[in-house]
Every structure is written in C-alpha cells, then in structure tokens.
Coordinates of C-alpha atoms in Angstrom, one line a residue:
M1 CA -4.6 125.1 48.1
N2 CA -5.3 124.4 51.8
K3 CA -3.2 127.4 52.7
L4 CA -5.0 129.6 50.3
F5 CA -8.4 128.7 51.7
F6 CA -7.1 128.9 55.2
A7 CA -6.2 132.5 54.6
V8 CA -9.6 133.3 53.1
I9 CA -11.7 131.6 55.7
F10 CA -9.9 131.5 59.1
I11 CA -6.9 133.7 59.5
F12 CA -8.7 137.0 60.1
T13 CA -11.1 135.7 62.8
A14 CA -8.2 133.8 64.5
G15 CA -6.3 137.1 64.9
N16 CA -9.1 139.5 65.7
S17 CA -12.1 139.7 68.0
L18 CA -15.5 141.1 67.9
F19 CA -17.3 143.7 70.0
S20 CA -20.7 142.7 71.3
Q21 CA -23.2 143.4 74.0
S22 CA -23.7 140.6 76.5
T23 CA -26.9 138.7 76.8
F24 CA -27.1 139.6 80.5
P25 CA -29.6 142.1 81.9
V26 CA -29.4 145.8 81.6
F27 CA -30.2 147.4 85.0
R28 CA -32.7 150.1 85.6
D29 CA -32.4 152.3 88.7
S30 CA -33.5 155.7 90.1
L31 CA -30.1 157.4 89.6
L32 CA -30.8 158.9 86.2
Q33 CA -30.1 162.4 87.4
S34 CA -26.8 161.6 89.0
N35 CA -23.3 161.9 87.5
R36 CA -22.1 158.4 86.5
L37 CA -19.0 156.8 85.2
L38 CA -19.6 153.5 83.4
I39 CA -16.9 151.0 82.3
N40 CA -17.6 147.9 80.3
G41 CA -15.3 145.2 79.1
N42 CA -16.2 142.1 77.2
F43 CA -14.6 139.2 75.3
D44 CA -16.4 136.4 73.6
A45 CA -15.4 133.7 71.1
T46 CA -17.9 131.2 70.1
G47 CA -18.9 128.9 67.2
T48 CA -21.2 126.1 66.2
S49 CA -18.6 123.4 65.4
M50 CA -15.1 124.2 66.6
K51 CA -14.4 123.4 70.3
K52 CA -12.2 125.5 72.6
E53 CA -9.2 123.2 72.4
F54 CA -9.0 123.6 68.6
V55 CA -9.7 127.4 68.5
N56 CA -7.1 128.1 71.2
T57 CA -4.5 126.0 69.4
L58 CA -5.3 127.7 66.1
A59 CA -5.2 131.3 67.6
F60 CA -2.4 131.1 70.1
G61 CA -0.1 128.4 68.5
G62 CA 0.5 124.7 69.0
Y63 CA 0.3 121.5 67.1
I64 CA -3.0 120.4 65.6
D65 CA -2.6 116.7 65.2
S66 CA -4.8 114.4 63.1
E67 CA -6.8 113.2 66.1
M68 CA -7.8 116.8 67.0
K69 CA -8.7 117.5 63.4
D70 CA -10.9 114.4 63.2
R71 CA -12.6 115.2 66.5
T72 CA -13.3 118.7 65.2
L73 CA -14.6 117.5 61.8
K74 CA -17.1 115.2 63.5
S75 CA -18.8 118.2 65.1
H76 CA -19.2 120.1 61.8
R77 CA -22.5 120.4 59.9
A78 CA -23.1 121.3 56.3
N79 CA -23.0 125.0 57.3
N80 CA -21.1 126.4 60.3
R81 CA -20.4 129.7 62.1
F82 CA -17.7 131.1 64.2
G83 CA -17.3 134.6 65.7
T84 CA -15.0 136.4 68.1
F85 CA -16.2 139.4 70.0
G86 CA -14.5 142.0 72.2
S87 CA -14.9 145.6 73.4
G88 CA -13.7 148.1 76.0
E89 CA -15.9 151.1 76.5
I90 CA -16.0 154.0 79.0
T91 CA -19.0 156.4 79.3
Y92 CA -19.5 159.5 81.5
V93 CA -23.1 160.7 82.0
S94 CA -23.5 164.2 83.4
G95 CA -27.0 163.5 84.8
A96 CA -26.8 166.2 87.5
T97 CA -26.4 169.1 85.0
N98 CA -28.8 170.8 82.6
L99 CA -27.9 171.2 79.0
F100 CA -30.8 173.4 78.0
K101 CA -33.1 175.8 80.0
S102 CA -35.9 173.3 80.1
G103 CA -33.9 171.1 82.5
K104 CA -35.0 167.9 80.7
Y105 CA -31.7 167.1 79.0
S106 CA -28.1 166.6 80.0
W107 CA -25.1 165.3 78.1
L108 CA -22.7 162.3 78.0
V109 CA -19.4 161.4 76.4
K110 CA -18.1 158.0 75.5
G111 CA -15.2 156.3 73.9
G112 CA -14.1 152.7 73.3
Y113 CA -12.1 150.1 71.4
Y114 CA -14.0 147.5 69.4
L115 CA -13.2 144.4 67.3
V116 CA -15.4 142.2 65.2
G117 CA -14.8 139.0 63.3
N118 CA -17.4 136.6 61.9
V119 CA -17.3 133.7 59.4
N120 CA -20.0 131.5 57.9
Y121 CA -18.4 128.5 56.2
T122 CA -19.2 125.0 54.8
K123 CA -18.0 121.7 56.0
D124 CA -16.1 121.2 52.8
A125 CA -14.3 124.5 53.4
F126 CA -13.0 123.1 56.7
K127 CA -11.9 119.9 55.1
L128 CA -10.1 121.7 52.3
T129 CA -8.4 124.0 54.9
F130 CA -7.1 121.3 57.2
Y131 CA -6.9 118.2 55.1
G132 CA -6.0 119.6 51.7
N133 CA -7.6 118.5 48.4
S134 CA -6.3 114.9 48.8
Y135 CA -9.6 113.9 50.7
L136 CA -11.7 114.9 47.6
G137 CA -11.0 111.9 45.4
A138 CA -13.5 112.4 42.5
D139 CA -15.9 114.4 44.6
T140 CA -16.7 118.1 44.5
A141 CA -16.1 120.5 47.4
N142 CA -18.9 123.0 48.0
L143 CA -17.7 126.4 49.1
T144 CA -20.9 128.3 48.2
G145 CA -22.1 130.7 50.9
T146 CA -18.8 131.1 52.7
R147 CA -18.8 134.6 54.1
I148 CA -16.2 136.4 56.2
S149 CA -16.4 139.9 57.7
G150 CA -14.8 142.0 60.4
M151 CA -13.6 145.4 61.6
Q152 CA -11.2 146.7 64.2
F153 CA -12.1 150.3 65.2
Q154 CA -12.2 153.0 67.9
K155 CA -14.9 155.6 68.5
A156 CA -15.4 158.7 70.5
G157 CA -18.7 160.6 70.8
F158 CA -20.9 163.3 72.5
G159 CA -24.5 162.7 73.3
F160 CA -27.8 164.2 74.5
Y161 CA -29.3 162.5 77.5
H162 CA -33.0 162.7 78.7
K163 CA -32.8 162.9 82.5
K164 CA -36.3 161.5 83.2
T165 CA -36.2 158.4 81.0
G166 CA -32.5 157.8 80.5
S167 CA -32.9 157.8 76.7
S168 CA -29.9 159.1 74.7
L169 CA -28.6 160.0 71.3
T170 CA -24.9 160.0 70.7
L171 CA -22.9 161.1 67.6
N172 CA -19.5 159.4 67.3
V173 CA -16.4 159.8 65.2
V174 CA -14.9 156.4 64.1
N175 CA -11.3 155.5 63.4
V176 CA -11.0 152.2 61.4
Q177 CA -7.8 150.4 62.1
N178 CA -8.5 147.3 60.0
Q179 CA -11.4 146.1 57.9
F180 CA -12.0 143.0 55.8
G181 CA -14.9 141.3 54.0
G182 CA -15.4 138.4 51.6
Y183 CA -18.2 136.3 50.1
I184 CA -18.1 133.2 47.9
R185 CA -21.4 133.4 46.0
T186 CA -20.6 130.3 44.0
G187 CA -17.7 128.0 44.8
K188 CA -17.2 124.4 43.4
L189 CA -13.9 122.7 43.5
S190 CA -13.6 119.4 41.7
Q191 CA -10.7 117.0 41.0
D192 CA -9.9 114.8 38.0
P193 CA -10.4 111.1 38.8
N194 CA -6.7 110.6 37.9
L195 CA -5.9 113.1 40.7
D196 CA -3.6 115.1 38.3
S197 CA -5.7 118.3 37.8
I198 CA -8.4 120.3 39.5
S199 CA -11.0 122.8 38.4
L200 CA -12.7 125.6 40.2
R201 CA -15.9 127.4 39.5
L202 CA -15.8 130.6 41.5
N203 CA -17.8 133.7 41.9
G204 CA -16.8 135.9 44.8
D205 CA -14.6 138.6 46.2
M206 CA -12.4 139.3 49.2
T207 CA -11.2 142.8 50.3
Y208 CA -9.0 143.5 53.2
S209 CA -6.8 146.2 54.8
K210 CA -3.0 145.9 55.0
G211 CA -0.1 147.8 56.5
K212 CA 0.7 148.9 60.1
E213 CA -1.0 152.3 60.0
F214 CA -3.2 152.9 63.0
S215 CA -5.8 154.9 60.9
K216 CA -6.9 153.4 57.6
G217 CA -10.4 154.9 57.5
L218 CA -12.6 157.5 59.2
G219 CA -16.4 157.7 59.6
F220 CA -19.4 158.6 61.7
V221 CA -21.8 156.4 63.6
V222 CA -24.9 157.0 65.7
D223 CA -25.8 155.3 69.0
F224 CA -29.5 155.5 70.1
D225 CA -31.0 154.2 73.4
F226 CA -34.8 154.5 74.0
Y227 CA -36.5 153.4 77.2
L228 CA -40.2 152.8 77.5
K229 CA -42.2 151.8 80.6
V230 CA -45.2 149.6 79.8
P231 CA -47.8 147.6 81.8
W232 CA -46.5 144.1 82.6
L233 CA -48.6 141.4 84.2
K234 CA -49.9 143.1 87.4
D235 CA -47.1 145.6 87.5
S236 CA -45.0 147.5 85.0
A237 CA -41.7 146.9 83.1
T238 CA -39.2 149.0 81.2
F239 CA -38.0 147.9 77.8
Q240 CA -34.9 149.2 76.0
F241 CA -34.7 149.7 72.2
S242 CA -31.1 150.2 71.2
I243 CA -29.3 150.9 68.0
Q244 CA -25.5 151.0 68.2
N245 CA -22.8 151.8 65.6
L246 CA -25.1 152.8 62.8
G247 CA -23.0 154.5 60.2
A248 CA -20.2 154.2 57.7
A249 CA -16.5 154.9 57.2
Y250 CA -14.4 155.8 54.2
M251 CA -11.3 153.6 53.8
F252 CA -8.8 156.2 52.6
E253 CA -5.9 153.8 52.8
P254 CA -6.1 151.5 49.7
Q255 CA -7.4 148.0 50.4
T256 CA -6.4 144.9 48.5
Q257 CA -9.4 143.3 46.6
Y258 CA -9.5 139.9 44.9
S259 CA -12.6 139.1 42.7
A260 CA -13.5 136.2 40.4
D261 CA -16.2 135.6 37.9
S262 CA -18.0 132.2 37.8
T263 CA -18.9 132.5 34.1
Y264 CA -15.6 130.8 33.3
R265 CA -14.8 127.3 34.3
Y266 CA -11.2 126.9 35.4
S267 CA -9.1 123.9 34.7
G268 CA -5.8 125.5 33.6
F269 CA -3.4 124.1 36.1
T270 CA -2.2 120.8 37.5
L271 CA -1.3 119.6 40.9
D272 CA 2.3 119.1 39.7
Q273 CA 2.5 122.7 38.8
I274 CA 1.3 123.8 42.2
K275 CA 3.6 121.3 44.0
N276 CA 6.8 121.8 42.1
N277 CA 6.7 125.5 41.3
G278 CA 7.2 126.6 44.9
N279 CA 5.8 130.0 44.2
L280 CA 2.1 130.2 43.3
F281 CA 2.4 133.9 42.4
G282 CA 5.6 134.0 40.5
D283 CA 6.3 135.1 37.0
D284 CA 6.4 131.7 35.4
F285 CA 3.2 130.4 36.9
S286 CA 0.6 132.4 38.7
L287 CA -2.4 130.7 40.4
L288 CA -4.3 134.0 40.3
D289 CA -3.9 134.3 36.5
S290 CA -4.8 130.6 36.0
L291 CA -8.0 131.2 38.0
N292 CA -8.7 134.5 36.2
I293 CA -8.8 136.2 39.6
E294 CA -8.5 140.0 39.4
K295 CA -6.5 141.9 42.0
K296 CA -6.7 145.6 42.5
E297 CA -6.3 148.3 45.1
V298 CA -9.6 150.1 46.1
K299 CA -10.7 153.0 48.3
R300 CA -14.3 152.6 49.4
W301 CA -17.1 153.3 51.9
V302 CA -17.9 150.5 54.3
M303 CA -20.6 149.9 56.8
V304 CA -19.5 149.9 60.5
P305 CA -20.9 146.7 62.2
A306 CA -24.2 147.8 63.7
Y307 CA -26.7 146.0 65.9
I308 CA -30.2 146.5 67.0
Q309 CA -31.4 145.2 70.4
I310 CA -34.8 145.0 72.1
M311 CA -34.7 143.9 75.7
K312 CA -36.7 143.8 79.0
L313 CA -34.7 145.4 81.8
V314 CA -34.2 144.4 85.4
D315 CA -35.5 147.1 87.9
L316 CA -33.1 147.5 90.8
E317 CA -35.7 149.6 92.6
S318 CA -38.2 146.8 92.7
A319 CA -38.8 144.9 95.9
K320 CA -39.0 141.6 94.0
K321 CA -36.1 139.2 94.6
L322 CA -36.8 137.3 91.3
Q323 CA -37.1 139.1 88.0
S324 CA -37.1 137.9 84.4
F325 CA -35.3 139.5 81.4
F326 CA -35.2 138.6 77.7
G327 CA -34.6 140.1 74.4
I328 CA -33.4 139.8 70.8
R329 CA -30.5 141.3 68.9
F330 CA -29.8 141.7 65.2
Y331 CA -26.7 142.5 63.3
P332 CA -28.1 143.8 60.0
T333 CA -24.8 144.8 58.3
I334 CA -22.8 141.5 58.8
G335 CA -23.8 137.9 58.3
I336 CA -24.6 136.9 61.9
V337 CA -27.8 135.0 62.8
P338 CA -30.1 137.0 65.2
T339 CA -29.6 136.2 68.9
G340 CA -32.5 135.5 71.2
F341 CA -31.9 135.3 75.0
V342 CA -33.9 134.8 78.2
G343 CA -32.9 134.7 81.8
L344 CA -33.6 135.2 85.5
F345 CA -32.2 137.7 88.0
Y346 CA -32.2 136.8 91.7
R347 CA -31.2 139.1 94.5
F348 CA -30.0 137.3 97.7
V349 CA -29.8 140.5 99.7
P350 CA -30.4 144.1 98.5
R351 CA -26.8 144.5 97.2
V352 CA -25.9 141.0 95.9
S353 CA -27.4 139.3 92.9
V354 CA -26.9 136.4 90.5
S355 CA -28.2 136.2 86.9
A356 CA -28.5 133.1 84.7
N357 CA -29.4 133.1 81.1
A358 CA -29.7 131.0 77.9
A359 CA -29.0 132.4 74.5
F360 CA -29.9 131.0 71.1
G361 CA -28.5 131.8 67.6
G362 CA -25.8 134.3 66.9
S363 CA -22.4 132.7 66.2
S364 CA -23.4 129.6 68.3
I365 CA -26.5 127.4 68.6
V366 CA -27.3 127.5 72.3
R367 CA -25.3 128.4 75.4
G368 CA -25.8 129.4 79.0
G369 CA -24.2 132.0 81.1
L370 CA -23.9 133.2 84.7
M371 CA -23.2 136.6 86.3
L372 CA -22.6 137.8 89.9
G373 CA -23.4 141.4 90.8
Y374 CA -22.9 143.9 93.6
H375 CA -25.2 146.9 93.7
G376 CA -24.0 149.5 96.1
N377 CA -25.2 153.1 96.6
K378 CA -22.3 154.5 94.8
V379 CA -20.4 151.6 93.2
G380 CA -21.7 148.7 91.1
V381 CA -19.7 145.6 89.9
Q382 CA -20.8 142.7 87.7
L383 CA -18.6 139.8 86.7
G384 CA -19.8 137.0 84.4
T385 CA -19.5 134.7 81.4
D386 CA -21.9 134.1 78.6
D387 CA -20.6 130.5 78.3
I388 CA -20.4 128.7 81.6
Y389 CA -19.6 125.4 80.0
G390 CA -16.8 126.8 77.9
L391 CA -15.4 128.3 81.0
V392 CA -14.9 125.0 82.8
S393 CA -14.4 122.5 79.9
K394 CA -12.2 122.4 76.8
K395 CA -15.0 120.5 75.1
G396 CA -17.1 123.7 75.0
Y397 CA -17.7 125.6 71.8
G398 CA -17.0 129.1 73.3
Q399 CA -15.3 131.2 75.9
S400 CA -16.5 134.4 77.4
A401 CA -15.7 137.0 80.0
L402 CA -17.6 140.1 81.1
I403 CA -16.9 143.0 83.5
R404 CA -19.1 146.0 84.3
L405 CA -18.2 148.8 86.7
S406 CA -20.3 151.9 87.6
W407 CA -19.6 154.8 89.9
V408 CA -22.2 157.4 90.9
F409 CA -21.0 160.8 92.3

C-alpha cells in the first residue's frame, strides 16, 4: 500500500518541475521603442514540510534512512504542500518597428519550455507513503483533500505590443508533453484491531499521460501584460497586471484514468493477500477490483496552468537609489495558495543593484530571496535565488535559481 500511495502522491512532482515567475522586481525603463531580446530561466522547488536533504534524496536517488524520515515527519502539519517550478523562455520585442500606420503598435514573438508540479497532502498520506500501514494500529488514516496536478509543455506565440506603455497581448500555440491530475475528495484508511485486514473509503480520481511521445496534446493560450502609471506618494509608480498561459489543450493521446466511488465501503482484502500474492494487479487477485476502482483510457480537454499577477514595478529611470516593490500572484487553475511578496531594490551605482524580498504562501509558508543586477545601456543581467536559506543550508525547505538576460539593439 505504501508504494501505491507513493505513486499517487509524490512520484510526479519528484520527476517534474514547475514553471513560475520569480517574486523579484520587474524593471521599467525608457527603452520601450527599441528592439530587445529577453531570456529568462528559473528553477524553484519548495514546500512547507520536506527539507532539502529529503527532497534531493527522493528526486535524485540515495538512501532514506529511518532517522531522515523521522526528522521529516516532525516538520509535517495536518495539511502540507510541495511544488517544483521551472521554465526557460526567450522573447524578441520589435519595438523599433511599426505594425500599423498609426505607429502606436509593434510586435513580439516568444517561445519557451515549462514544467509544473504541485501536491497538497495530509500528514497521514506522508506516513502511509514512507512508513507503510504498520504505524496505523487501530487508527484511521485521513487522506481527504490530497490533490496533485502538473503539466510539462512548450509554447510559441506572436503578440501585439503597445510602444508607449509596453502593454502586450500574445496568442500562443501549446504542445503538451505530459499532464497529470488527481484529487482525493474523501479518503479514509482504517485497519482491523487484529491487524489482519484493512478497509478504505475512497472518493477520488487520478488521470495521467503515459508513453514517450513528445506531443500528447495541443492547445492555445493567451498572455496579457498591462502597465498603468498611477500617483504614488509624492511621485508616481507603474503597476503591472499580467495574465499568463490562460487557455486549454486537448489531450489527443489517451490518458489513463482511475476513479473510485466512496458510496461503497471496501473491506474485501487482507494483508496476507497483499503480502503473499506478489502481484497486486494479477488475474487471481486484483487490488483495483477489490477496491472497486475503475480504470479507463480517456481523451479530454485540460486547462493549462495559468496565473494572474499584480505588481508594483521598479523604475530604472528614477534617480532614487532605494525603491520598493510588492505584489500578489494567483494560480486559479491548480491548487496553489496565492503568493504575496514584498521587497526592496537598492542601486549602489547606476549600473549595479541588489534586491531582497520576502514571499508568503504559494507552495511554502515564508521565504526570503536575494538578487544581484547589472543594468547596462545595451545589456542587462540579473542573477538570484528566491530562497537564500535553502541555497546555503540543507535544512531549508526550498531551493531556487534565477537568471535574466536582456540585450537592446
């Protein structure tokens, strides 16, 4: 049973990552009508309860001993989160050209590779995964609310760009390489006091892609960035309203789907059957049949993981050495808690800066980051991490790396 729940809860997020925007500042400058090449790369893995030593061993191999499991269990709450994030994107903005006669608009093209994985899980789900059902005794394990979701995809798009404000609208074609999602609406696992049988009350489903095909689904998404300058204290500030990856894809390669109905209480198998059979899905004894779990192949439409962000930008044209930035981000199509963030940008000299921030929510609870930046006339470089503690300590709950490159010509 521990291997079954491990597969449902952890295996996908251990092997995949998630695209995300960093909680560091977006920069505003006066080069809106110049041709620009922008390159962004980001990797982020974070959670509320599993420290870096445990996550790295789980994802990359190694021995998880009882002491490591016990240390990890102590940091778990009743409900926990974990997510991995990663992206690589390149954008070309043709700001020096005119798309229409008015001269107000230009165009851009973009493309990228993105991965997303997120899981919300209970403390009992962790126990069942890594300790098995022997820890239960006569107690009941609560799995209700466990949710897993993720997608691995690529996109390429063409957009319209407003040369005065920098606002843009991009239409993208999406190729889905892998997609999965599952939700346990009701999950109660109990064990007979004699420890010779177990019963499971389950209402939930799990759907996932399989096979080595590069393309398993196709779809369309919209990216929208809107910039608004408003009065701010004794000066003014620019805010960004952004919607990214809003759309859907059709999974034309059949996905495997398991579903169970909680209206039936399962007690039709014993621990001896599970232990001695050696094949839980054989002809003589099938765990799925005993649990009344339905398996089928489905083709379906799925939502691409989208996010909405509102953020105060940093103005590179300002003479101020110290500026604030803050914002909030939502992921409406997957089960991630909204992320709020706030930070300070300080420029030592006109071309060199440092940014520090704190973020709340998301797949973690609270974390702090640091970024160094170079802002040249033609070239810009920013390097940073959204989790400075996780960068230097194995006791941290996350690890993050960010790079941004820009070239104006």
